PDB file of C-alpha atoms in Angstrom:
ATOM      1  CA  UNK A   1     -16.357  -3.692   1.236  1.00  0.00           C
ATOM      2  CA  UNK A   2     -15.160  -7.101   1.446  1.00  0.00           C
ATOM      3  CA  UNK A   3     -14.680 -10.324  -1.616  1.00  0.00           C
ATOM      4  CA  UNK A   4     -15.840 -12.592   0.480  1.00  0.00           C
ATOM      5  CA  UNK A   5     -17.788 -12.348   4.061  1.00  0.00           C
ATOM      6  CA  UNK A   6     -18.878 -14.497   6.610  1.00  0.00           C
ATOM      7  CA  UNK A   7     -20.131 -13.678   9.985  1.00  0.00           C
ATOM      8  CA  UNK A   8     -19.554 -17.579  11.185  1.00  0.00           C
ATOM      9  CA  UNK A   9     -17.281 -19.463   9.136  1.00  0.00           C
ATOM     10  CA  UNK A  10     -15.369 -20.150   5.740  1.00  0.00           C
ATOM     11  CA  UNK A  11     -14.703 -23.153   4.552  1.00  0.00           C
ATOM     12  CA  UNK A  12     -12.866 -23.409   1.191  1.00  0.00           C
ATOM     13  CA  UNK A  13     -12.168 -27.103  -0.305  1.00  0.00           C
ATOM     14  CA  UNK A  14     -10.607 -27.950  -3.877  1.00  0.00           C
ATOM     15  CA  UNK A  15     -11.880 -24.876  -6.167  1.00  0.00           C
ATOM     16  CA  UNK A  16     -10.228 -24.109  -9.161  1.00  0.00           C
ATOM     17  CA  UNK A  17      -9.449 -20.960  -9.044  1.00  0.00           C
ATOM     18  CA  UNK A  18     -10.729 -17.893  -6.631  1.00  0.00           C
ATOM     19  CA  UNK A  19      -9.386 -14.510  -7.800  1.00  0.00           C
ATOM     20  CA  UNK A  20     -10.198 -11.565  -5.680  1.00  0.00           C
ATOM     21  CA  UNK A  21      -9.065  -7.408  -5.731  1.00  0.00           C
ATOM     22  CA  UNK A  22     -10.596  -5.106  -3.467  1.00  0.00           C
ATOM     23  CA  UNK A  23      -9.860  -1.328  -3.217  1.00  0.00           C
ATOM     24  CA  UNK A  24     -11.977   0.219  -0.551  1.00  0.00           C
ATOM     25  CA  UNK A  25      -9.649   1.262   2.556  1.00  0.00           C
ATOM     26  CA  UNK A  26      -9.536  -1.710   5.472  1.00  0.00           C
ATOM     27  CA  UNK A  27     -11.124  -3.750   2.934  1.00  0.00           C
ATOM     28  CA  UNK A  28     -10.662  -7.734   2.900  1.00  0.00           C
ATOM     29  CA  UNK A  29     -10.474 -10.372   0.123  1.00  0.00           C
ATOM     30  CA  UNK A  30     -11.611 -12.749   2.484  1.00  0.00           C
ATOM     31  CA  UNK A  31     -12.658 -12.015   5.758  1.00  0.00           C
ATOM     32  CA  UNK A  32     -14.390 -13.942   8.417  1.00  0.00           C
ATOM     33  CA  UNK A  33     -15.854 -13.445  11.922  1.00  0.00           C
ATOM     34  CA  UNK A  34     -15.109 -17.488  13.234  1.00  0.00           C
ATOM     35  CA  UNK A  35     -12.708 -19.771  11.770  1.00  0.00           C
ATOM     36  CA  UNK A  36     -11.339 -20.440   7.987  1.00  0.00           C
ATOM     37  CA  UNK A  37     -10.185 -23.739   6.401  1.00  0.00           C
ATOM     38  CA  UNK A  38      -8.597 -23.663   3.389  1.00  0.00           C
ATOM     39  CA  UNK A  39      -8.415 -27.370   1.839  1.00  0.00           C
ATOM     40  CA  UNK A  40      -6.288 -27.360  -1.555  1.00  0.00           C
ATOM     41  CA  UNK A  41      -7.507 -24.386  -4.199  1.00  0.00           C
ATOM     42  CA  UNK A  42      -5.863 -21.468  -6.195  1.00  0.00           C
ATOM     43  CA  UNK A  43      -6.221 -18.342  -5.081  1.00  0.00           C
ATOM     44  CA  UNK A  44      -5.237 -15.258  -6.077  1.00  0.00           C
ATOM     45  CA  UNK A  45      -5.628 -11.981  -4.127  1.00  0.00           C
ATOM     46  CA  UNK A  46      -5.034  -8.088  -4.102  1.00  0.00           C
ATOM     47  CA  UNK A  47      -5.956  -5.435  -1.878  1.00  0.00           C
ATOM     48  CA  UNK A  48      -4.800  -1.628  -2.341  1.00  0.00           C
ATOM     49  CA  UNK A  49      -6.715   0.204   0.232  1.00  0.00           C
ATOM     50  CA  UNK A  50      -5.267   2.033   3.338  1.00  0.00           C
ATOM     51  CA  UNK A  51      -5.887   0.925   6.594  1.00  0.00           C
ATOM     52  CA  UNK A  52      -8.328   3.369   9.028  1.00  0.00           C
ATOM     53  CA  UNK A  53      -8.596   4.590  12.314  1.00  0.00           C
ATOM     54  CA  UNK A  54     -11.701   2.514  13.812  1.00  0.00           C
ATOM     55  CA  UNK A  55     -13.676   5.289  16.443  1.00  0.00           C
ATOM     56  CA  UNK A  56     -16.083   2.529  17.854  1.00  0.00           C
ATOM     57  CA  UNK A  57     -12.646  -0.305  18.382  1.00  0.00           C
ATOM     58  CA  UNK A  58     -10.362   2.782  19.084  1.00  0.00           C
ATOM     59  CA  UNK A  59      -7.887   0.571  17.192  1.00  0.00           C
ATOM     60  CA  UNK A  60      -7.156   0.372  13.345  1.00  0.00           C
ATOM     61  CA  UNK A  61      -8.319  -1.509  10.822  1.00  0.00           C
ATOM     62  CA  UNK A  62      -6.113  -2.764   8.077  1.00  0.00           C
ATOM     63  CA  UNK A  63      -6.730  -4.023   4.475  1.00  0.00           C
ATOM     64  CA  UNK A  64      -6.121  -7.706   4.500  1.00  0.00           C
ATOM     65  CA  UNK A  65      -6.328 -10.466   1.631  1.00  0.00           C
ATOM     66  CA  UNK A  66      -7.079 -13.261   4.176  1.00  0.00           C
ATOM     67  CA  UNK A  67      -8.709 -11.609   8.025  1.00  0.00           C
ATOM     68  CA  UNK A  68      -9.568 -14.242  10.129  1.00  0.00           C
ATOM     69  CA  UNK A  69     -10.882 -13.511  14.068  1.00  0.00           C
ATOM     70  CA  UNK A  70     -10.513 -17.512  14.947  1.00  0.00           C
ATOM     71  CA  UNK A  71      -8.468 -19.857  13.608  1.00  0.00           C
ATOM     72  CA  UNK A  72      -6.954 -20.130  10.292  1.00  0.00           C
ATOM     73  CA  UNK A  73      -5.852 -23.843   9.186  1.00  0.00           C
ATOM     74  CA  UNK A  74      -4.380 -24.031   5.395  1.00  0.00           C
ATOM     75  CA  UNK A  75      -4.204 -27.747   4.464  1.00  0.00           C
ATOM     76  CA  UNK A  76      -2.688 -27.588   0.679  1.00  0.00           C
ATOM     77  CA  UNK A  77      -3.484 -24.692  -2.163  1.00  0.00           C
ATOM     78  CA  UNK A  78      -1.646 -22.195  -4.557  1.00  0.00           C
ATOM     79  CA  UNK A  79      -2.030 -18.801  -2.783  1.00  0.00           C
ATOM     80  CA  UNK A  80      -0.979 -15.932  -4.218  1.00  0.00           C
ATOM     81  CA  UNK A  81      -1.405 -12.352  -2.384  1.00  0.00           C
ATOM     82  CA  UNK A  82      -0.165  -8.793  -2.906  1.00  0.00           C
ATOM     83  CA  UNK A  83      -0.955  -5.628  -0.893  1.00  0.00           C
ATOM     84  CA  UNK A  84      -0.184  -2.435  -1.715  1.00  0.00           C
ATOM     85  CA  UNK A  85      -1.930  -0.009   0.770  1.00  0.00           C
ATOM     86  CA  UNK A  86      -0.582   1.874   4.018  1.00  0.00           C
ATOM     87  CA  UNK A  87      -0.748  -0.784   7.039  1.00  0.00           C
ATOM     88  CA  UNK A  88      -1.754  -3.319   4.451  1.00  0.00           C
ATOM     89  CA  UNK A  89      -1.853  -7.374   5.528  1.00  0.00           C
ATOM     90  CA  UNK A  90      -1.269 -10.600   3.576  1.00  0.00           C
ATOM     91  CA  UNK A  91      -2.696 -12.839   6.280  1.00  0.00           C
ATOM     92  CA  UNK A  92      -3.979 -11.906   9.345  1.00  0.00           C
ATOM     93  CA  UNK A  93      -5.204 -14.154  12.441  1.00  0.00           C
ATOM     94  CA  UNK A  94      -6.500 -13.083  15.662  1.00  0.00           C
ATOM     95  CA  UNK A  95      -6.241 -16.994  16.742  1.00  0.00           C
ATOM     96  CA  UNK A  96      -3.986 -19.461  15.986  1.00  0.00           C
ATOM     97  CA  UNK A  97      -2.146 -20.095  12.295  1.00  0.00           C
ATOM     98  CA  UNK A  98      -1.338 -23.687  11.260  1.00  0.00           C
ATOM     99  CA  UNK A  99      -0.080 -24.536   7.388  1.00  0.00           C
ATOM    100  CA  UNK A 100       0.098 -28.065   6.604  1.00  0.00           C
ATOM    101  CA  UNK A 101       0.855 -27.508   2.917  1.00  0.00           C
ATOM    102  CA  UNK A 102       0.968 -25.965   0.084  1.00  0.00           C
ATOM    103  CA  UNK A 103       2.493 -22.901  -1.683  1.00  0.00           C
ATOM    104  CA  UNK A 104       1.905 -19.451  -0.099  1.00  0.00           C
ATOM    105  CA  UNK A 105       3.588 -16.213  -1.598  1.00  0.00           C
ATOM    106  CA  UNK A 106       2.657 -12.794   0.439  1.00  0.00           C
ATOM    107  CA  UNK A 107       4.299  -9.633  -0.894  1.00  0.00           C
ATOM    108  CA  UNK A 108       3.780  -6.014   0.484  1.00  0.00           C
ATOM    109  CA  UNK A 109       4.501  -2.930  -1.025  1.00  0.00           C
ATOM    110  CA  UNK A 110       2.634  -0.390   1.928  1.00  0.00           C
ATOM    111  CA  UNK A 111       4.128   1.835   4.243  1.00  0.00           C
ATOM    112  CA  UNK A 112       3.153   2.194   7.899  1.00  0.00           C
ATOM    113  CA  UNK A 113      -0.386   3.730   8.437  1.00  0.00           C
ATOM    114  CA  UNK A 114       0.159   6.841  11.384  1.00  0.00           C
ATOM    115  CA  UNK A 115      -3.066   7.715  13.142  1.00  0.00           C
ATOM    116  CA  UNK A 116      -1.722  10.123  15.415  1.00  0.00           C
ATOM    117  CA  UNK A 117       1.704   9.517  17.491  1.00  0.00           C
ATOM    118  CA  UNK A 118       1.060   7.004  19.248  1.00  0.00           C
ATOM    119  CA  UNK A 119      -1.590   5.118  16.897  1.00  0.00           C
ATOM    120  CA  UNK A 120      -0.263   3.145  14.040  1.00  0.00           C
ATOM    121  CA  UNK A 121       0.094  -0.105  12.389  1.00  0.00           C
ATOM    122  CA  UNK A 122       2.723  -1.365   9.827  1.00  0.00           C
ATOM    123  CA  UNK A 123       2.552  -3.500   6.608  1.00  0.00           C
ATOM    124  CA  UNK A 124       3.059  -7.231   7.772  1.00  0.00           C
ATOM    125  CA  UNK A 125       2.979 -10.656   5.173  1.00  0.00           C
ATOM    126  CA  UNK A 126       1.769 -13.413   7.377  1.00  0.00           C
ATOM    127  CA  UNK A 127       0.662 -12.926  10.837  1.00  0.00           C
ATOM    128  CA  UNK A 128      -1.594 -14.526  13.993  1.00  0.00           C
ATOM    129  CA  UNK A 129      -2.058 -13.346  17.196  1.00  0.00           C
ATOM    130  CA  UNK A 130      -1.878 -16.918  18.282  1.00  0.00           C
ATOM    131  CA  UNK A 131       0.468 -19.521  17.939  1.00  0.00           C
ATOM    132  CA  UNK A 132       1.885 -19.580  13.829  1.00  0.00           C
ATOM    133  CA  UNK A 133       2.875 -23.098  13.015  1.00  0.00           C
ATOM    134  CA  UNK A 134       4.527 -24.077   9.587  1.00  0.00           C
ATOM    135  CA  UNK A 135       4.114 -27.836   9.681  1.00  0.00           C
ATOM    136  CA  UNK A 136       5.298 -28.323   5.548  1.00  0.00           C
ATOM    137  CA  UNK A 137       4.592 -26.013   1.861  1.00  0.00           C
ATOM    138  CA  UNK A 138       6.719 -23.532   0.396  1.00  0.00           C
ATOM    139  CA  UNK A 139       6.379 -20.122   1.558  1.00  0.00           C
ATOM    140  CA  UNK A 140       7.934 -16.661  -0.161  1.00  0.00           C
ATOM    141  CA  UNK A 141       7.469 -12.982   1.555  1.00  0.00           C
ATOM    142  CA  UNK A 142       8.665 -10.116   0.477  1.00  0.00           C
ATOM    143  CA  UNK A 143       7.839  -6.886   2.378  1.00  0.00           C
ATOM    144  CA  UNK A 144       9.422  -3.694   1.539  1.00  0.00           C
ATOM    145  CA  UNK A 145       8.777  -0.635   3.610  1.00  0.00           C
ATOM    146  CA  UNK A 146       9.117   0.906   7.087  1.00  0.00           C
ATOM    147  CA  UNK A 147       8.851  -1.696   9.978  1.00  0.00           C
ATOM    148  CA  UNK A 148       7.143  -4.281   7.400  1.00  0.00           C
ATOM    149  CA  UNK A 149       7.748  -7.753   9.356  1.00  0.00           C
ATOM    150  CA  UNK A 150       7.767 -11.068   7.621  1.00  0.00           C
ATOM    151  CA  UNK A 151       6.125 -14.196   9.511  1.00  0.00           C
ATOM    152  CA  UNK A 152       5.335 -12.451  12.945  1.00  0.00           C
ATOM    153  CA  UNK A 153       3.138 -14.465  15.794  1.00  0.00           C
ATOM    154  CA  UNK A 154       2.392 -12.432  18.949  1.00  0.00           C
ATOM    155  CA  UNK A 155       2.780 -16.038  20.749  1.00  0.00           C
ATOM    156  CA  UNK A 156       4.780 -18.778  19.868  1.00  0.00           C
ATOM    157  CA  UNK A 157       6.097 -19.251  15.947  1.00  0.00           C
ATOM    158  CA  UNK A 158       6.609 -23.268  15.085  1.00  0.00           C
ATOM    159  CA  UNK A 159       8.726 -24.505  11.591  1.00  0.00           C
ATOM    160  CA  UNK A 160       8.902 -28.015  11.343  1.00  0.00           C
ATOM    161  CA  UNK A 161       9.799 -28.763   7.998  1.00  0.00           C
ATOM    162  CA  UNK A 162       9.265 -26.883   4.337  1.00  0.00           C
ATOM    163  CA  UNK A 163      10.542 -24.139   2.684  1.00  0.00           C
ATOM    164  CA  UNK A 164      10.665 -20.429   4.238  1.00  0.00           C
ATOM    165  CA  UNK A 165      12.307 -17.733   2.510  1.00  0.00           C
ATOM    166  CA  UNK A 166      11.882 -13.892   3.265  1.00  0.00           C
ATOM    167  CA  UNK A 167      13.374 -10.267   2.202  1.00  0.00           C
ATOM    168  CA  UNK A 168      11.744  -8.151   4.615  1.00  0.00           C
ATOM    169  CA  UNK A 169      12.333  -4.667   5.240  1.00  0.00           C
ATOM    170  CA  UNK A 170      12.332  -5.150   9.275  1.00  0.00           C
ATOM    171  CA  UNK A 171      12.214  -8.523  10.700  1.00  0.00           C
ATOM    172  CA  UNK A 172      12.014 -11.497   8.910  1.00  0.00           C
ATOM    173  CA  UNK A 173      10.814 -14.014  11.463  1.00  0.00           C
ATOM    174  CA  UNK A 174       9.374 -12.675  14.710  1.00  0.00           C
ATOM    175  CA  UNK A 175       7.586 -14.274  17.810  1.00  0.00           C
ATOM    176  CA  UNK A 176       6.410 -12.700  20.936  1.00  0.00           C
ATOM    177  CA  UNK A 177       7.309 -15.547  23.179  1.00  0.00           C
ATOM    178  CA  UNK A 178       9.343 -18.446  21.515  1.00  0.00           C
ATOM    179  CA  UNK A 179      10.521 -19.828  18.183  1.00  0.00           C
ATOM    180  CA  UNK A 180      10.754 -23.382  17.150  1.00  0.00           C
ATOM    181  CA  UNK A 181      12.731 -24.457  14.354  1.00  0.00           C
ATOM    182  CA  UNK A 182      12.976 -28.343  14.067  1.00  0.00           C
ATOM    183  CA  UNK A 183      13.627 -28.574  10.535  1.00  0.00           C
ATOM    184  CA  UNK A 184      13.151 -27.147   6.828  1.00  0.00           C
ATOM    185  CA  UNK A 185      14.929 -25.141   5.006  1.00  0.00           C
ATOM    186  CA  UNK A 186      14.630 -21.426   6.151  1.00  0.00           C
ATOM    187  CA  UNK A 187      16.351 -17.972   4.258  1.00  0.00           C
ATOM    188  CA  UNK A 188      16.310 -14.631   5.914  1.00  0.00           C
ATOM    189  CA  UNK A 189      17.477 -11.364   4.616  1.00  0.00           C
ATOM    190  CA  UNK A 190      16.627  -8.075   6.467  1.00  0.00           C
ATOM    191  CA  UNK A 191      16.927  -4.482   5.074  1.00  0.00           C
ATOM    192  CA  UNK A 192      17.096  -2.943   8.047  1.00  0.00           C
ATOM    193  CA  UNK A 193      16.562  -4.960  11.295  1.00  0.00           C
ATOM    194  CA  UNK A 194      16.681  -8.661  12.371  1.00  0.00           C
ATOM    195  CA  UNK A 195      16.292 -12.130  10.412  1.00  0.00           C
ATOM    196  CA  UNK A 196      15.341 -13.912  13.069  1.00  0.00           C
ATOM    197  CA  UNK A 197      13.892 -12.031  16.401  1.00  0.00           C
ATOM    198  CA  UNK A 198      12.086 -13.541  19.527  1.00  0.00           C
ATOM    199  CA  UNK A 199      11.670 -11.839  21.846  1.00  0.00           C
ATOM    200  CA  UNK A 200      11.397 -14.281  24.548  1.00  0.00           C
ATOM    201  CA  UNK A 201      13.138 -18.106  23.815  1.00  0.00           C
ATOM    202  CA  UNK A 202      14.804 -19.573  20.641  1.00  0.00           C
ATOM    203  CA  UNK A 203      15.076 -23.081  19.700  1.00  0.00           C
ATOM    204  CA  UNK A 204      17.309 -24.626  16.666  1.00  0.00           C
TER     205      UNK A 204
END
């Protein structure tokens, strides 16, 4: 069971106030099948279920506040999310991720969800299998348990300006092919792996 479901597209544009908690396990606060624009807006969101072992996707399925399959574009807003279950997700893209504003705090409390030995998924704040660009807004993360990553893009991670700080268990800031940092004011603190880890090319 999901908050809120679309099988196109959400679009969410100066609401007061949207205050979701799901429980179910692999259940989303908001989840949609195309793209989501989020256009100023409070929201608060928490999810406690577990994530699953999908038969039919022979893949997982994790609890998310925000699941998007496109794109996810966040212009301005007050976004607060927890999650507390195993394999549990703040925000998570399958396309690209592009914040242009706005105040975004993601914590996770869940350890990693184990399938079998070679099936699992971990905890993670903010992340897009696409390209993850900060552009401005103020952004907190906290993640706490094992292999729990910060602000992870499985492409290429952008910060141009704004405010990133992050105490995550594993890696703070991770990118599967290149990081961009061209400004803002960025804090990283690790419990047990790297601040800041690409694992292709690194720009400052």
């Amino acid at each position: 069971g999901h908050g809120i479901k679309s099988g196109e597209y959400i679009t969410v544009s100066q609401c007061d106030k949207i205050d979701i908690t799901v429980y179910g396990n692999a259940s989303k606060g908001i989840n949609s099948s195309g793209d989501v624009t989020i256009v100023n807006g409070t929201f608060v969101i928490n999810t406690t279920g577990d994530a699953i072992w999908e038969e039919d996707e022979a893949d997982t399925s994790s609890s998310a506040a925000i699941k998007c399959d496109g794109n996810l574009l966040i212009e301005n807003g007050d976004i607060t999310i927890v999650s507390s279950g195993k394999g549990g997700k703040g925000i998570n893209v399958d396309g690209t991720l592009t914040i242009n504003d706005g105040t975004i705090s993601v914590t996770t409390t869940g350890d990693q969800y184990a399938y079998d030995r070679t099936n699992d998924t971990a905890a993670k704040a903010i992340k897009s299998d696409g390209n993850l660009t900060v552009n401005v807004g103020d952004i907190t993360i906290r993640t706490y348990k094992k292999e729990a990553e910060g602000l992870e893009s499985k492409s290429t991670l952008t910060i141009t300006n704004g405010t990133v700080i992050i105490e995550a268990y594993d890696d703070c800031i991770n990118a599967s092919n290149h990081i961009q940092i061209d400004g803002g004011y960025i804090y990283c603190k690790s419990a047990s792996n790297d601040g800041i880890d690409s694992n292709g090319t690194l720009t400052i």
